[in-house]
PDB file of C-alpha atoms in Angstrom:
ATOM      1  CA  HIS A  28       0.021  -0.153  -0.105  1.00 91.00           C
ATOM      2  CA  TYR A  29       1.105   3.334  -0.915  1.00 96.00           C
ATOM      3  CA  ILE A  30       0.057   7.221  -1.242  1.00 96.00           C
ATOM      4  CA  GLU A  31       1.093   8.890  -4.465  1.00 97.00           C
ATOM      5  CA  PRO A  32       2.061  12.050  -4.402  1.00 98.00           C
ATOM      6  CA  ASP A  33       3.112  14.120  -7.563  1.00 98.00           C
ATOM      7  CA  LEU A  34       6.090  16.201  -6.962  1.00 98.00           C
ATOM      8  CA  VAL A  35       7.155  19.651  -8.133  1.00 98.00           C
ATOM      9  CA  LEU A  36      10.300  21.755  -7.439  1.00 98.00           C
ATOM     10  CA  THR A  37       9.966  25.578  -5.543  1.00 98.00           C
ATOM     11  CA  LYS A  38      11.854  28.449  -5.943  1.00 98.00           C
ATOM     12  CA  ASP A  39      14.279  26.920  -3.076  1.00 97.00           C
ATOM     13  CA  GLY A  40      14.969  23.895  -3.994  1.00 97.00           C
ATOM     14  CA  GLU A  41      12.521  21.850  -2.083  1.00 98.00           C
ATOM     15  CA  LEU A  42       9.817  19.352  -3.555  1.00 98.00           C
ATOM     16  CA  VAL A  43       5.922  19.784  -2.634  1.00 98.00           C
ATOM     17  CA  ALA A  44       3.109  17.431  -3.584  1.00 98.00           C
ATOM     18  CA  LEU A  45       1.180  18.783  -6.184  1.00 98.00           C
ATOM     19  CA  HIS A  46      -1.184  17.622  -9.190  1.00 95.00           C
ATOM     20  CA  ASP A  47       0.237  20.275 -11.686  1.00 96.00           C
ATOM     21  CA  ARG A  48       3.412  22.420 -11.760  1.00 97.00           C
ATOM     22  CA  THR A  49       1.029  25.413 -11.497  1.00 98.00           C
ATOM     23  CA  LEU A  50      -1.089  26.458  -8.575  1.00 98.00           C
ATOM     24  CA  ASP A  51      -4.099  27.933 -10.342  1.00 97.00           C
ATOM     25  CA  THR A  52      -6.446  25.187 -10.147  1.00 97.00           C
ATOM     26  CA  THR A  53      -5.998  23.648  -6.484  1.00 97.00           C
ATOM     27  CA  THR A  54      -5.249  26.795  -4.521  1.00 98.00           C
ATOM     28  CA  ASN A  55      -6.308  30.557  -3.832  1.00 98.00           C
ATOM     29  CA  VAL A  56      -3.018  31.793  -5.413  1.00 98.00           C
ATOM     30  CA  LYS A  57      -4.767  34.428  -7.048  1.00 97.00           C
ATOM     31  CA  GLU A  58      -6.114  36.090  -3.914  1.00 97.00           C
ATOM     32  CA  ILE A  59      -2.924  35.949  -2.065  1.00 98.00           C
ATOM     33  CA  TYR A  60      -0.516  36.540  -4.771  1.00 98.00           C
ATOM     34  CA  PRO A  61      -2.241  38.229  -7.302  1.00 97.00           C
ATOM     35  CA  THR A  62       0.583  39.805  -9.365  1.00 97.00           C
ATOM     36  CA  ARG A  63       2.588  37.109  -9.398  1.00 98.00           C
ATOM     37  CA  ALA A  64       1.420  35.175 -12.911  1.00 98.00           C
ATOM     38  CA  ARG A  65       3.593  34.353 -15.584  1.00 98.00           C
ATOM     39  CA  GLU A  66       3.077  36.274 -18.622  1.00 97.00           C
ATOM     40  CA  ASP A  67       0.482  33.230 -19.996  1.00 97.00           C
ATOM     41  CA  GLY A  68      -1.554  34.159 -16.634  1.00 97.00           C
ATOM     42  CA  ARG A  69      -0.634  31.266 -14.810  1.00 98.00           C
ATOM     43  CA  TYR A  70       0.992  30.713 -11.611  1.00 98.00           C
ATOM     44  CA  TYR A  71       3.797  28.080 -11.191  1.00 98.00           C
ATOM     45  CA  ALA A  72       5.332  26.508  -8.126  1.00 98.00           C
ATOM     46  CA  ILE A  73       8.706  27.234  -9.089  1.00 98.00           C
ATOM     47  CA  ASP A  74       8.291  30.806  -8.799  1.00 98.00           C
ATOM     48  CA  PHE A  75       7.486  30.656  -5.099  1.00 98.00           C
ATOM     49  CA  THR A  76       9.376  29.636  -2.004  1.00 98.00           C
ATOM     50  CA  VAL A  77       8.603  27.039   0.457  1.00 98.00           C
ATOM     51  CA  THR A  78       7.564  29.546   2.982  1.00 98.00           C
ATOM     52  CA  GLU A  79       5.387  31.613   0.493  1.00 98.00           C
ATOM     53  CA  LEU A  80       3.334  28.370  -0.996  1.00 98.00           C
ATOM     54  CA  LYS A  81       2.476  27.701   3.030  1.00 98.00           C
ATOM     55  CA  LYS A  82       0.630  30.670   3.107  1.00 98.00           C
ATOM     56  CA  LEU A  83      -1.946  28.971   0.336  1.00 98.00           C
ATOM     57  CA  GLU A  84      -4.611  26.986   0.956  1.00 98.00           C
ATOM     58  CA  VAL A  85      -5.832  24.105  -1.209  1.00 97.00           C
ATOM     59  CA  THR A  86      -9.011  22.828  -1.787  1.00 97.00           C
ATOM     60  CA  GLU A  87     -10.300  19.918  -4.702  1.00 96.00           C
ATOM     61  CA  ARG A  88      -9.058  20.422  -8.056  1.00 96.00           C
ATOM     62  CA  PHE A  89     -11.104  22.512 -10.143  1.00 97.00           C
ATOM     63  CA  ARG A  90     -11.293  24.061 -13.862  1.00 96.00           C
ATOM     64  CA  LEU A  91      -9.340  27.192 -14.615  1.00 95.00           C
ATOM     65  CA  GLU A  92     -11.765  28.399 -16.945  1.00 94.00           C
ATOM     66  CA  THR A  93     -15.266  27.945 -14.874  1.00 95.00           C
ATOM     67  CA  GLY A  94     -14.043  26.954 -11.585  1.00 95.00           C
ATOM     68  CA  GLU A  95     -16.180  24.021 -11.740  1.00 97.00           C
ATOM     69  CA  LEU A  96     -14.927  21.018  -9.798  1.00 97.00           C
ATOM     70  CA  TYR A  97     -13.557  18.081 -11.709  1.00 96.00           C
ATOM     71  CA  PHE A  98     -15.285  15.491  -9.475  1.00 96.00           C
ATOM     72  CA  LYS A  99     -18.474  17.154  -8.213  1.00 94.00           C
ATOM     73  CA  ASN A 100     -19.321  14.725  -5.896  1.00 94.00           C
ATOM     74  CA  ARG A 101     -16.139  15.281  -3.761  1.00 96.00           C
ATOM     75  CA  PHE A 102     -14.811  17.197  -1.202  1.00 95.00           C
ATOM     76  CA  PRO A 103     -16.533  20.785  -2.186  1.00 96.00           C
ATOM     77  CA  LYS A 104     -14.293  23.906  -3.587  1.00 95.00           C
ATOM     78  CA  ASN A 105     -13.487  25.768   0.114  1.00 95.00           C
ATOM     79  CA  PHE A 106     -10.811  27.741   1.190  1.00 95.00           C
ATOM     80  CA  LYS A 107     -11.393  27.930   4.710  1.00 94.00           C
ATOM     81  CA  VAL A 108     -10.684  24.120   6.019  1.00 95.00           C
ATOM     82  CA  GLY A 109      -6.712  25.302   6.264  1.00 95.00           C
ATOM     83  CA  GLN A 110      -5.121  22.590   4.429  1.00 96.00           C
ATOM     84  CA  THR A 111      -1.691  23.813   2.653  1.00 97.00           C
ATOM     85  CA  ILE A 112       0.600  22.216   0.386  1.00 98.00           C
ATOM     86  CA  PRO A 113       3.126  19.764   2.161  1.00 98.00           C
ATOM     87  CA  THR A 114       6.239  19.096   1.258  1.00 98.00           C
ATOM     88  CA  LEU A 115       8.191  15.942   0.336  1.00 98.00           C
ATOM     89  CA  ARG A 116      10.013  16.077   3.699  1.00 98.00           C
ATOM     90  CA  GLU A 117       6.729  16.410   5.482  1.00 98.00           C
ATOM     91  CA  ILE A 118       4.886  13.408   3.926  1.00 98.00           C
ATOM     92  CA  ILE A 119       7.952  11.250   4.927  1.00 98.00           C
ATOM     93  CA  HIS A 120       7.543  12.040   8.090  1.00 98.00           C
ATOM     94  CA  PHE A 121       4.161  11.687   7.943  1.00 97.00           C
ATOM     95  CA  VAL A 122       4.425   8.167   6.513  1.00 97.00           C
ATOM     96  CA  ARG A 123       7.023   6.762   8.995  1.00 97.00           C
ATOM     97  CA  GLY A 124       4.659   8.112  11.675  1.00 97.00           C
ATOM     98  CA  LEU A 125       1.746   6.563  10.435  1.00 95.00           C
ATOM     99  CA  ASN A 126       3.612   3.316  10.124  1.00 96.00           C
ATOM    100  CA  ILE A 127       4.706   3.517  13.951  1.00 97.00           C
ATOM    101  CA  SER A 128       1.267   4.228  14.899  1.00 97.00           C
ATOM    102  CA  SER A 129      -1.107   2.118  12.483  1.00 96.00           C
ATOM    103  CA  GLY A 130       1.517  -1.125  13.147  1.00 95.00           C
ATOM    104  CA  LYS A 131       1.220  -1.084   9.337  1.00 91.00           C
ATOM    105  CA  VAL A 132       3.479  -0.798   5.966  1.00 91.00           C
ATOM    106  CA  THR A 133       2.531   2.257   3.847  1.00 95.00           C
ATOM    107  CA  GLY A 134       4.875   3.675   1.436  1.00 97.00           C
ATOM    108  CA  ILE A 135       5.438   6.559  -0.829  1.00 98.00           C
ATOM    109  CA  TYR A 136       4.916   6.616  -4.751  1.00 98.00           C
ATOM    110  CA  ALA A 137       6.041   9.360  -5.719  1.00 98.00           C
ATOM    111  CA  GLU A 138       5.802  11.066  -9.522  1.00 98.00           C
ATOM    112  CA  LEU A 139       8.468  12.839 -10.582  1.00 98.00           C
ATOM    113  CA  LYS A 140       6.379  15.712 -12.386  1.00 98.00           C
ATOM    114  CA  ASN A 141       7.880  17.278 -15.967  1.00 97.00           C
ATOM    115  CA  PRO A 142      11.679  16.911 -15.398  1.00 98.00           C
ATOM    116  CA  SER A 143      12.780  17.968 -18.423  1.00 98.00           C
ATOM    117  CA  TRP A 144      10.559  21.547 -18.154  1.00 98.00           C
ATOM    118  CA  HIS A 145      11.919  21.866 -14.589  1.00 98.00           C
ATOM    119  CA  ALA A 146      15.302  21.767 -16.037  1.00 98.00           C
ATOM    120  CA  GLU A 147      14.270  24.269 -18.819  1.00 98.00           C
ATOM    121  CA  GLN A 148      13.704  26.592 -15.416  1.00 97.00           C
ATOM    122  CA  GLY A 149      17.283  26.009 -14.190  1.00 97.00           C
ATOM    123  CA  GLY A 150      16.139  22.914 -11.693  1.00 96.00           C
ATOM    124  CA  ARG A 151      17.255  19.419 -11.442  1.00 96.00           C
ATOM    125  CA  ILE A 152      13.945  17.573 -10.106  1.00 97.00           C
ATOM    126  CA  GLU A 153      15.736  14.221 -10.044  1.00 97.00           C
ATOM    127  CA  ARG A 154      19.151  15.223  -8.207  1.00 96.00           C
ATOM    128  CA  THR A 155      16.741  17.433  -5.543  1.00 98.00           C
ATOM    129  CA  PHE A 156      14.623  13.912  -4.747  1.00 98.00           C
ATOM    130  CA  LEU A 157      17.421  11.461  -4.644  1.00 97.00           C
ATOM    131  CA  GLU A 158      19.333  14.667  -1.937  1.00 97.00           C
ATOM    132  CA  ILE A 159      16.172  15.152  -0.029  1.00 98.00           C
ATOM    133  CA  LEU A 160      15.807  11.276   0.392  1.00 98.00           C
ATOM    134  CA  ASN A 161      19.588  10.538   1.267  1.00 97.00           C
ATOM    135  CA  SER A 162      18.827  13.880   3.587  1.00 97.00           C
ATOM    136  CA  GLU A 163      15.956  11.966   5.404  1.00 97.00           C
ATOM    137  CA  ASN A 164      18.178   8.870   5.636  1.00 96.00           C
ATOM    138  CA  VAL A 165      15.555   7.004   3.159  1.00 96.00           C
ATOM    139  CA  LYS A 166      17.073   3.826   2.336  1.00 93.00           C
ATOM    140  CA  PRO A 167      16.323   1.417  -0.766  1.00 93.00           C
ATOM    141  CA  GLU A 168      16.070  -1.425   1.611  1.00 91.00           C
ATOM    142  CA  ASP A 169      13.378   0.028   3.804  1.00 90.00           C
ATOM    143  CA  GLY A 170      11.016  -0.348   1.183  1.00 91.00           C
ATOM    144  CA  LEU A 171       9.437   3.217   1.438  1.00 95.00           C
ATOM    145  CA  PHE A 172       9.513   4.625  -1.829  1.00 97.00           C
ATOM    146  CA  ILE A 173       8.744   3.525  -5.677  1.00 98.00           C
ATOM    147  CA  ILE A 174       9.708   6.273  -8.062  1.00 98.00           C
ATOM    148  CA  GLN A 175       7.483   6.501 -10.878  1.00 98.00           C
ATOM    149  CA  CYS A 176       7.677   9.426 -14.268  1.00 98.00           C
ATOM    150  CA  PHE A 177       6.405   9.604 -17.734  1.00 98.00           C
ATOM    151  CA  GLU A 178      10.068  10.716 -18.843  1.00 98.00           C
ATOM    152  CA  HIS A 179      12.042   7.698 -19.773  1.00 98.00           C
ATOM    153  CA  GLU A 180      15.222   9.772 -20.064  1.00 98.00           C
ATOM    154  CA  THR A 181      14.626  10.587 -16.243  1.00 98.00           C
ATOM    155  CA  LEU A 182      14.558   7.031 -15.320  1.00 98.00           C
ATOM    156  CA  ARG A 183      17.153   6.277 -17.409  1.00 98.00           C
ATOM    157  CA  LYS A 184      19.558   8.696 -15.654  1.00 97.00           C
ATOM    158  CA  LEU A 185      18.087   7.940 -12.237  1.00 98.00           C
ATOM    159  CA  ARG A 186      19.391   4.232 -12.756  1.00 98.00           C
ATOM    160  CA  ASN A 187      22.314   4.708 -14.819  1.00 97.00           C
ATOM    161  CA  GLU A 188      23.769   8.144 -13.711  1.00 97.00           C
ATOM    162  CA  TYR A 189      22.487   8.206  -9.917  1.00 97.00           C
ATOM    163  CA  GLN A 190      22.455   4.296  -9.943  1.00 97.00           C
ATOM    164  CA  THR A 191      19.557   4.236  -7.623  1.00 97.00           C
ATOM    165  CA  LYS A 192      18.231   1.214  -6.249  1.00 97.00           C
ATOM    166  CA  LEU A 193      14.874   2.307  -5.847  1.00 97.00           C
ATOM    167  CA  PRO A 194      12.367   1.006  -7.744  1.00 98.00           C
ATOM    168  CA  LEU A 195      11.407   2.492 -11.031  1.00 98.00           C
ATOM    169  CA  VAL A 196       7.967   2.743 -12.944  1.00 98.00           C
ATOM    170  CA  GLN A 197       7.728   4.023 -16.483  1.00 99.00           C
ATOM    171  CA  LEU A 198       4.284   5.603 -16.768  1.00 98.00           C
ATOM    172  CA  ILE A 199       2.500   5.238 -19.992  1.00 98.00           C
ATOM    173  CA  GLY A 200       0.306   7.803 -21.112  1.00 98.00           C
ATOM    174  CA  ASP A 201      -2.611   7.097 -24.035  1.00 96.00           C
ATOM    175  CA  ASN A 202      -0.843   9.606 -26.418  1.00 97.00           C
ATOM    176  CA  LEU A 203       0.496   6.873 -28.862  1.00 96.00           C
ATOM    177  CA  GLU A 204       2.853   9.722 -31.057  1.00 97.00           C
ATOM    178  CA  VAL A 205       4.997  10.005 -27.635  1.00 97.00           C
ATOM    179  CA  TYR A 206       4.242   6.690 -25.764  1.00 98.00           C
ATOM    180  CA  GLY A 207       3.669   4.240 -28.675  1.00 97.00           C
ATOM    181  CA  TRP A 208       6.986   2.574 -28.868  1.00 98.00           C
ATOM    182  CA  MET A 209       6.423   1.387 -25.000  1.00 98.00           C
ATOM    183  CA  THR A 210       3.569  -0.710 -25.988  1.00 97.00           C
ATOM    184  CA  LYS A 211       5.306  -2.663 -28.515  1.00 97.00           C
ATOM    185  CA  PRO A 212       7.483  -5.778 -27.086  1.00 98.00           C
ATOM    186  CA  GLU A 213      10.566  -4.018 -28.223  1.00 98.00           C
ATOM    187  CA  GLY A 214       9.411  -1.103 -26.260  1.00 98.00           C
ATOM    188  CA  LEU A 215       8.994  -3.142 -22.980  1.00 98.00           C
ATOM    189  CA  LYS A 216      12.320  -4.873 -23.513  1.00 98.00           C
ATOM    190  CA  ASP A 217      14.018  -1.530 -23.364  1.00 98.00           C
ATOM    191  CA  ILE A 218      12.131  -0.115 -20.603  1.00 98.00           C
ATOM    192  CA  ALA A 219      13.193  -3.672 -18.443  1.00 98.00           C
ATOM    193  CA  THR A 220      16.756  -2.655 -18.945  1.00 98.00           C
ATOM    194  CA  TYR A 221      16.021   0.775 -16.917  1.00 98.00           C
ATOM    195  CA  ALA A 222      12.725   0.201 -14.864  1.00 98.00           C
ATOM    196  CA  ASP A 223      11.198  -2.293 -12.487  1.00 98.00           C
ATOM    197  CA  GLY A 224       7.571  -1.636 -13.739  1.00 98.00           C
ATOM    198  CA  VAL A 225       5.419   0.037 -16.075  1.00 98.00           C
ATOM    199  CA  GLY A 226       2.218   2.129 -15.327  1.00 98.00           C
ATOM    200  CA  PRO A 227      -0.202   2.241 -18.158  1.00 98.00           C
ATOM    201  CA  THR A 228      -3.353   3.803 -18.572  1.00 98.00           C
ATOM    202  CA  TYR A 229      -5.607   1.414 -18.516  1.00 98.00           C
ATOM    203  CA  ASP A 230      -7.002   2.117 -22.004  1.00 97.00           C
ATOM    204  CA  LEU A 231      -4.027   0.906 -23.271  1.00 97.00           C
ATOM    205  CA  ILE A 232      -4.871  -2.414 -22.014  1.00 97.00           C
ATOM    206  CA  ILE A 233      -8.704  -2.497 -22.206  1.00 98.00           C
ATOM    207  CA  ASP A 234     -10.949  -1.593 -24.955  1.00 97.00           C
ATOM    208  CA  LYS A 235     -12.477   1.653 -23.769  1.00 94.00           C
ATOM    209  CA  GLU A 236     -15.711   1.099 -25.551  1.00 95.00           C
ATOM    210  CA  THR A 237     -16.132  -2.647 -25.292  1.00 96.00           C
ATOM    211  CA  GLY A 238     -14.251  -3.666 -22.135  1.00 97.00           C
ATOM    212  CA  GLY A 239     -12.392  -6.529 -24.200  1.00 97.00           C
ATOM    213  CA  VAL A 240      -8.954  -7.137 -23.625  1.00 97.00           C
ATOM    214  CA  LEU A 241      -6.847  -5.976 -26.151  1.00 97.00           C
ATOM    215  CA  ASP A 242      -4.317  -7.878 -28.345  1.00 96.00           C
ATOM    216  CA  GLU A 243      -4.760 -10.838 -26.361  1.00 97.00           C
ATOM    217  CA  ASN A 244      -3.415  -9.550 -23.537  1.00 98.00           C
ATOM    218  CA  LEU A 245       0.042  -8.788 -25.135  1.00 98.00           C
ATOM    219  CA  PHE A 246       1.126  -6.136 -23.013  1.00 98.00           C
ATOM    220  CA  VAL A 247       0.606  -7.246 -19.856  1.00 98.00           C
ATOM    221  CA  LYS A 248       1.928 -10.675 -20.682  1.00 98.00           C
ATOM    222  CA  THR A 249       5.119  -9.420 -22.289  1.00 98.00           C
ATOM    223  CA  ALA A 250       5.549  -7.318 -19.224  1.00 98.00           C
ATOM    224  CA  HIS A 251       5.475 -10.203 -16.810  1.00 98.00           C
ATOM    225  CA  GLU A 252       7.790 -12.253 -18.934  1.00 98.00           C
ATOM    226  CA  LEU A 253      10.413  -9.228 -18.813  1.00 98.00           C
ATOM    227  CA  GLY A 254      10.141  -9.182 -15.018  1.00 98.00           C
ATOM    228  CA  LEU A 255       8.080  -6.002 -14.793  1.00 98.00           C
ATOM    229  CA  LYS A 256       5.266  -4.970 -12.801  1.00 98.00           C
ATOM    230  CA  VAL A 257       1.840  -3.594 -14.338  1.00 98.00           C
ATOM    231  CA  HIS A 258       0.381  -1.210 -12.441  1.00 98.00           C
ATOM    232  CA  PRO A 259      -2.382   0.705 -14.473  1.00 98.00           C
ATOM    233  CA  TYR A 260      -3.667   4.117 -13.588  1.00 98.00           C
ATOM    234  CA  THR A 261      -6.444   5.399 -12.423  1.00 98.00           C
ATOM    235  CA  LEU A 262      -9.475   3.720 -11.238  1.00 98.00           C
ATOM    236  CA  ARG A 263     -12.037   5.871  -9.916  1.00 98.00           C
ATOM    237  CA  SER A 264     -15.457   4.838  -8.647  1.00 97.00           C
ATOM    238  CA  ASP A 265     -16.829   8.318 -10.034  1.00 96.00           C
ATOM    239  CA  SER A 266     -15.645   8.116 -13.301  1.00 97.00           C
ATOM    240  CA  LEU A 267     -16.187   4.933 -14.805  1.00 97.00           C
ATOM    241  CA  PRO A 268     -15.052   3.480 -18.342  1.00 97.00           C
ATOM    242  CA  LYS A 269     -18.312   3.140 -20.387  1.00 96.00           C
ATOM    243  CA  TRP A 270     -18.102  -0.591 -20.348  1.00 97.00           C
ATOM    244  CA  ALA A 271     -18.461  -0.785 -16.830  1.00 97.00           C
ATOM    245  CA  SER A 272     -21.240  -0.829 -14.711  1.00 96.00           C
ATOM    246  CA  SER A 273     -19.735  -0.784 -11.385  1.00 97.00           C
ATOM    247  CA  PHE A 274     -16.441  -0.207  -9.780  1.00 98.00           C
ATOM    248  CA  ASP A 275     -15.895  -3.757  -9.128  1.00 98.00           C
ATOM    249  CA  GLN A 276     -16.469  -4.610 -12.447  1.00 98.00           C
ATOM    250  CA  LEU A 277     -13.175  -2.741 -13.490  1.00 98.00           C
ATOM    251  CA  VAL A 278     -11.521  -4.342 -10.701  1.00 98.00           C
ATOM    252  CA  GLN A 279     -12.135  -7.532 -11.505  1.00 97.00           C
ATOM    253  CA  LYS A 280     -11.159  -6.855 -15.109  1.00 98.00           C
ATOM    254  CA  LEU A 281      -8.149  -5.684 -14.507  1.00 98.00           C
ATOM    255  CA  PHE A 282      -7.213  -7.971 -11.275  1.00 98.00           C
ATOM    256  CA  VAL A 283      -8.461 -11.626 -12.448  1.00 97.00           C
ATOM    257  CA  GLU A 284      -8.997 -11.259 -16.398  1.00 97.00           C
ATOM    258  CA  VAL A 285      -5.845  -9.354 -17.248  1.00 98.00           C
ATOM    259  CA  GLY A 286      -3.610  -9.700 -14.138  1.00 98.00           C
ATOM    260  CA  VAL A 287      -2.009  -6.809 -13.364  1.00 98.00           C
ATOM    261  CA  ASP A 288      -0.296  -6.475 -10.142  1.00 98.00           C
ATOM    262  CA  GLY A 289      -1.449  -3.305  -8.421  1.00 97.00           C
ATOM    263  CA  ALA A 290      -3.318  -0.055  -9.823  1.00 98.00           C
ATOM    264  CA  PHE A 291      -3.757   3.672  -8.867  1.00 98.00           C
ATOM    265  CA  THR A 292      -6.942   4.781  -7.586  1.00 98.00           C
ATOM    266  CA  ASP A 293      -8.871   8.071  -5.997  1.00 97.00           C
ATOM    267  CA  GLN A 294     -10.810   5.267  -3.915  1.00 97.00           C
ATOM    268  CA  THR A 295      -8.272   3.182  -1.658  1.00 96.00           C
ATOM    269  CA  ASP A 296     -10.819   1.736   0.521  1.00 96.00           C
ATOM    270  CA  LYS A 297     -13.069   0.615  -2.404  1.00 97.00           C
ATOM    271  CA  LEU A 298     -10.380  -1.032  -3.975  1.00 98.00           C
ATOM    272  CA  ILE A 299      -9.292  -2.645  -1.098  1.00 96.00           C
ATOM    273  CA  GLN A 300     -12.758  -4.095  -0.679  1.00 97.00           C
ATOM    274  CA  SER A 301     -13.062  -4.997  -4.022  1.00 97.00           C
ATOM    275  CA  LEU A 302      -9.775  -6.984  -3.846  1.00 97.00           C
ATOM    276  CA  ARG A 303     -10.588  -8.649  -0.809  1.00 97.00           C
ATOM    277  CA  GLN A 304     -13.954 -10.044  -2.183  1.00 96.00           C
ATOM    278  CA  LEU A 305     -12.098 -11.573  -5.093  1.00 95.00           C
ATOM    279  CA  LYS A 306      -9.519 -12.995  -2.541  1.00 93.00           C
ATOM    280  CA  LYS A 307      -6.803 -11.006  -4.375  1.00 89.00           C
ATOM    281  CA  LEU A 308      -5.561  -9.178  -1.065  1.00 84.00           C
TER     282      LEU A 308
END
């Protein structure tokens, strides 16, 4: 079991958990810092220090154009709850404390967000990430971390240049012009030289219209033959694919018919319940 923060760089070289590199669809940044937008009108985390970011409040993600929530039946849009942006260091201490108090083992499945863009801004998100883990005495054998990223160059650098022994997972999006090569046997063979697993959108495994397993499950079979774990994303009970009549049906399709090893979800409790019913947990 892992929590899954997306990480972006701050102006003063720390990492914070944000779904996007921008701040204006999850925080009240426009209210607190009305003059700090870039020329494109957006507010970027890398333009703020941690101290400045801590003055912002966080809410459920909303659409920039309309202010409407992406998921209307989740927590309502509210900047009066007192929730702030957590740093990676805070997350590490929180999870360690949670493990002690609960007697369970929870890890951190961290996504390095937009490394190439951060490099263009003068930051090195990979190095910063490893430096923070080192300063917090995180060791691979602790099993505390898995690193995921959409950019294969970043994962190669982590494995080959930085020689990290932490588990690495190659995320795979649905833009086949960018990620199509990763879905082929030769592409998976290449991924296996630097990563320990793959995290595809489940639309690459299951037909989004019919729910049929694509290509006789070639993707998952090949990945498993190469020793790669398969963790598709993102299972949401409030945003089901057209073919699924229930969240349980989606879980059964992926874990029983397809045979994935894990999955990203926004409803951890419901996924655990489904897996227990399937005797997969």
